[in-house]
Amino acid sequence: MSNAQGAIDAWAQLATGRTRELIPEAVHLFEKSGTTVLLDKGLSPEETVAEMDKAGINKLMISAWCRPERWVSSNDEVAEYTRAYPERFVGVAAVDLSRPMAAVHELERAVTELGCKALRVVPWLWKLPPNHRLYYPLYVKCIELDIPFCTQVGHTGPLMPSETGRPVPYLDEVALDFPELRVVAGHIGHPWTDEMIGVAWKHENVFIDTSAYLPRYYPQALLQYMQSYGQDKVLFGSNFPQLSLSRCMEQVAELELSEEVRNKFLHGNARRVFKL
């Protein structure tokens, strides 16, 4: 396959046009990326597919969002996209972390009834690192449902504290407690990229996705890892609509990856980890 053909974007957000109101901490990221128009406009399934086609993206994994006291975009809203284009969109569920039993039930519904292929919880939204007790029932359910847990690592681009994004000790402890759990850590882990690489190397079921970073700015340590002993561990992600799909794919081509590494990075690893 070519650079773009067949690519799977492992991490995107539902573009509902309500981000400015519901996640104000992230507005400045869109401003820096030149995509503020999507804060107010949003994208329909048809418009999103058109953006994917321009970039050469075959599948887009789109995530629901839940934060304390309110939903930003629901699992049912994500399902509207996956039902409209089941071959193009893959749903990633969210839950209300503050209600443990309801969260477990909602995750099961999202997977068994709505077809979601993963769970995503963004720690900085909850100010709770991923080794907090409220996550643990969800890890058990992810293992039972045979789906990955997706999360955020590294500093927070949104204007929130970054401590919850440290790979060590938080994600390391999760992987020790649940070695069966497949974990996809988004946003590379900067400025703790070496820590994140170390956790992914140490734990068989821990992976890294590159969302929220243009390929031109991937840390050198990550590039070395993904082209050598970590080539089965790194997945392409954009954080669309914050970053342009076309711009991301153009810059992937500039990395001059070998065909084997490029294919694993763009689609092979995601197919395996998410069982697509």
XYZ file of C-alpha atoms in Angstrom:
276
model
C 0.000 0.000 0.000
C 1.064 3.578 -0.562
C 1.640 6.133 2.169
C -2.040 6.973 2.530
C -4.035 4.162 0.982
C -5.670 1.991 3.616
C -4.534 4.143 6.550
C -6.354 3.896 9.874
C -6.463 6.983 12.094
C -6.338 5.523 15.585
C -7.587 8.571 17.454
C -9.984 11.323 16.415
C -12.725 13.265 18.157
C -16.336 13.677 17.157
C -16.608 17.106 15.542
C -19.960 18.286 16.881
C -19.292 22.022 16.887
C -19.760 22.233 20.682
C -16.128 22.043 21.759
C -15.853 25.759 22.490
C -18.671 25.521 25.010
C -18.098 22.056 26.459
C -14.288 21.776 26.497
C -13.136 25.394 26.820
C -9.719 24.218 28.053
C -8.961 22.943 24.527
C -9.996 26.005 22.500
C -6.498 27.414 22.286
C -5.261 24.154 20.710
C -7.611 24.677 17.788
C -6.471 28.283 17.563
C -2.832 27.207 17.398
C -3.672 24.573 14.770
C -5.778 26.894 12.601
C -8.920 24.746 12.905
C -11.161 26.985 15.017
C -13.878 26.966 12.348
C -14.720 23.428 13.437
C -15.355 24.567 17.002
C -18.571 26.208 15.844
C -19.424 24.367 12.628
C -18.785 20.716 13.336
C -18.732 18.088 10.595
C -21.464 15.751 9.401
C -20.619 12.099 8.645
C -20.601 12.953 4.938
C -18.284 15.931 5.410
C -15.954 13.869 7.593
C -15.742 11.122 4.970
C -14.898 13.766 2.360
C -11.992 14.947 4.540
C -10.860 11.336 4.933
C -10.972 10.754 1.181
C -8.863 13.859 0.524
C -6.221 12.566 2.920
C -6.385 8.892 1.918
C -7.688 7.718 5.293
C -9.617 4.460 5.037
C -10.918 4.246 8.623
C -11.315 6.875 11.303
C -11.665 5.861 14.929
C -13.899 8.483 16.539
C -14.314 8.839 20.266
C -17.146 9.982 22.476
C -16.292 12.421 25.288
C -17.518 12.491 28.867
C -16.295 14.835 31.571
C -17.453 15.447 35.156
C -21.142 16.347 35.252
C -21.761 16.355 31.497
C -21.316 14.576 28.189
C -19.481 16.392 25.426
C -20.436 13.830 22.775
C -22.266 10.621 23.596
C -21.752 7.050 22.508
C -25.069 7.237 20.651
C -23.842 10.265 18.692
C -20.745 8.318 17.699
C -22.992 5.432 16.648
C -24.792 7.752 14.211
C -21.503 8.028 12.318
C -20.615 4.343 12.454
C -24.099 3.358 11.273
C -23.985 5.843 8.403
C -20.573 4.597 7.212
C -19.790 1.276 8.919
C -16.787 0.638 6.675
C -15.243 4.050 7.361
C -15.858 4.850 11.044
C -14.949 2.864 14.158
C -16.560 3.908 17.436
C -14.606 4.411 20.662
C -16.743 4.584 23.803
C -16.632 6.993 26.716
C -18.198 6.613 30.177
C -18.964 8.661 33.260
C -15.996 7.726 35.441
C -17.672 9.090 38.587
C -20.465 6.462 38.478
C -18.661 3.085 38.521
C -21.592 0.696 38.047
C -23.315 2.883 35.475
C -19.982 3.260 33.672
C -19.508 -0.508 33.410
C -23.051 -0.969 32.124
C -22.666 1.857 29.610
C -19.398 0.404 28.330
C -21.016 -2.982 27.809
C -23.929 -1.353 25.970
C -21.607 0.716 23.800
C -19.694 -2.391 22.738
C -22.427 -5.011 22.466
C -25.234 -2.796 21.110
C -23.477 0.142 19.423
C -20.429 -1.724 18.109
C -17.695 0.341 19.779
C -14.235 -1.221 19.584
C -12.488 0.457 22.537
C -12.926 2.593 25.650
C -11.285 5.989 26.013
C -10.888 7.983 29.205
C -8.925 11.250 29.234
C -7.373 11.543 32.728
C -6.909 15.309 32.763
C -10.651 15.836 32.301
C -11.235 13.992 35.572
C -8.054 15.078 37.384
C -7.542 11.380 38.169
C -4.541 9.347 36.941
C -5.266 5.959 35.323
C -4.202 3.980 38.416
C -7.071 5.483 40.435
C -9.561 2.962 41.822
C -12.460 4.308 39.715
C -10.800 3.008 36.543
C -10.295 -0.562 37.743
C -13.812 -1.975 37.186
C -13.587 -0.636 33.642
C -10.275 -2.410 33.048
C -11.868 -5.701 34.067
C -14.772 -5.078 31.688
C -12.394 -4.144 28.838
C -10.609 -7.460 29.307
C -13.911 -9.341 29.388
C -15.077 -7.572 26.212
C -11.641 -8.001 24.581
C -11.277 -4.315 23.727
C -8.386 -1.870 24.297
C -8.351 0.948 26.814
C -7.307 4.246 25.195
C -5.944 7.120 27.232
C -3.780 10.244 27.095
C -0.136 10.483 28.137
C 2.262 13.407 28.305
C 1.630 17.038 29.089
C -1.834 18.435 28.495
C -2.152 20.766 25.556
C -5.465 21.951 27.051
C -5.094 24.323 29.969
C -5.201 21.710 32.715
C -2.546 20.141 34.997
C -0.305 17.572 33.291
C 0.535 15.274 36.206
C -2.133 12.693 35.299
C -0.344 12.097 31.972
C 2.885 10.693 33.407
C 3.542 7.175 32.085
C 5.550 6.332 35.217
C 4.246 5.512 37.722
C 0.600 5.643 36.644
C 0.354 3.678 33.397
C 3.164 1.352 34.438
C 1.178 0.355 37.536
C -1.960 -0.276 35.476
C -0.061 -2.585 33.138
C 1.430 -4.441 36.103
C -1.996 -4.950 37.666
C -3.694 -5.873 34.372
C -1.157 -7.481 32.014
C -4.026 -8.785 29.853
C -5.350 -5.268 29.192
C -4.435 -3.757 25.833
C -3.587 -0.077 26.463
C -3.211 2.525 23.706
C -1.531 5.647 25.062
C -2.244 8.653 22.883
C -0.298 11.880 22.398
C 3.178 10.274 22.458
C 3.983 11.127 26.100
C 6.091 14.265 25.590
C 7.998 15.482 27.613
C 8.185 11.979 29.083
C 8.597 10.264 25.714
C 11.446 8.082 26.942
C 9.309 6.984 29.898
C 6.464 6.087 27.528
C 8.773 4.120 25.259
C 10.125 2.299 28.297
C 6.619 1.363 29.465
C 5.652 0.154 25.969
C 8.849 -1.910 25.737
C 8.326 -3.371 29.202
C 4.688 -4.392 28.775
C 3.551 -6.597 25.897
C 0.090 -5.023 25.676
C 0.997 -1.323 25.932
C 1.090 0.723 22.717
C 1.657 4.351 21.709
C -0.352 6.452 19.269
C 0.882 9.683 17.740
C -2.307 11.767 17.916
C -2.083 15.530 18.529
C 1.402 15.762 16.978
C 2.169 16.538 13.367
C 4.639 13.945 12.038
C 7.184 16.670 11.380
C 7.443 17.139 15.151
C 7.592 13.535 16.343
C 10.421 13.250 18.903
C 13.567 11.634 17.545
C 13.423 8.970 20.242
C 9.967 7.903 19.039
C 11.071 7.792 15.391
C 14.023 5.588 16.312
C 11.752 3.323 18.384
C 9.081 2.910 15.721
C 11.662 2.110 13.062
C 13.460 -0.532 15.125
C 12.424 -2.678 18.073
C 9.156 -0.761 18.522
C 7.780 -1.069 15.004
C 4.875 -3.217 16.264
C 4.096 -0.772 19.063
C 3.308 2.610 17.469
C 0.002 3.571 15.796
C -0.783 6.578 13.627
C -3.263 9.095 15.066
C -4.196 12.669 14.219
C -6.475 14.056 16.969
C -8.722 15.255 14.126
C -10.328 17.779 13.876
C -7.652 19.595 15.869
C -5.120 18.557 13.221
C -5.848 18.324 9.510
C -5.946 14.760 8.163
C -4.363 15.802 4.886
C -1.566 17.711 6.585
C -0.791 14.725 8.823
C -0.645 12.300 5.912
C 1.512 14.620 3.821
C 4.015 14.768 6.648
C 3.980 10.987 7.174
C 5.312 10.739 3.621
C 8.171 13.064 4.593
C 9.338 10.603 7.264
C 10.621 8.249 4.537
C 9.742 5.128 6.499
C 10.444 1.725 5.036
C 7.418 0.071 3.458
C 7.216 -2.492 6.271
C 7.362 0.115 9.039
C 4.987 2.475 7.221
C 2.363 -0.229 6.737
C 2.527 -1.258 10.392
C 2.379 2.350 11.546
C -0.496 3.416 9.302
C -2.767 0.414 9.544
C -1.254 -2.947 10.488
C -0.761 -2.266 14.182
C -4.200 -0.690 14.558
C -5.890 -3.659 12.869
C -4.162 -6.017 15.281
C -4.615 -4.015 18.488
C -8.262 -3.068 17.889
C -9.095 -6.341 16.090
C -10.534 -4.547 13.081
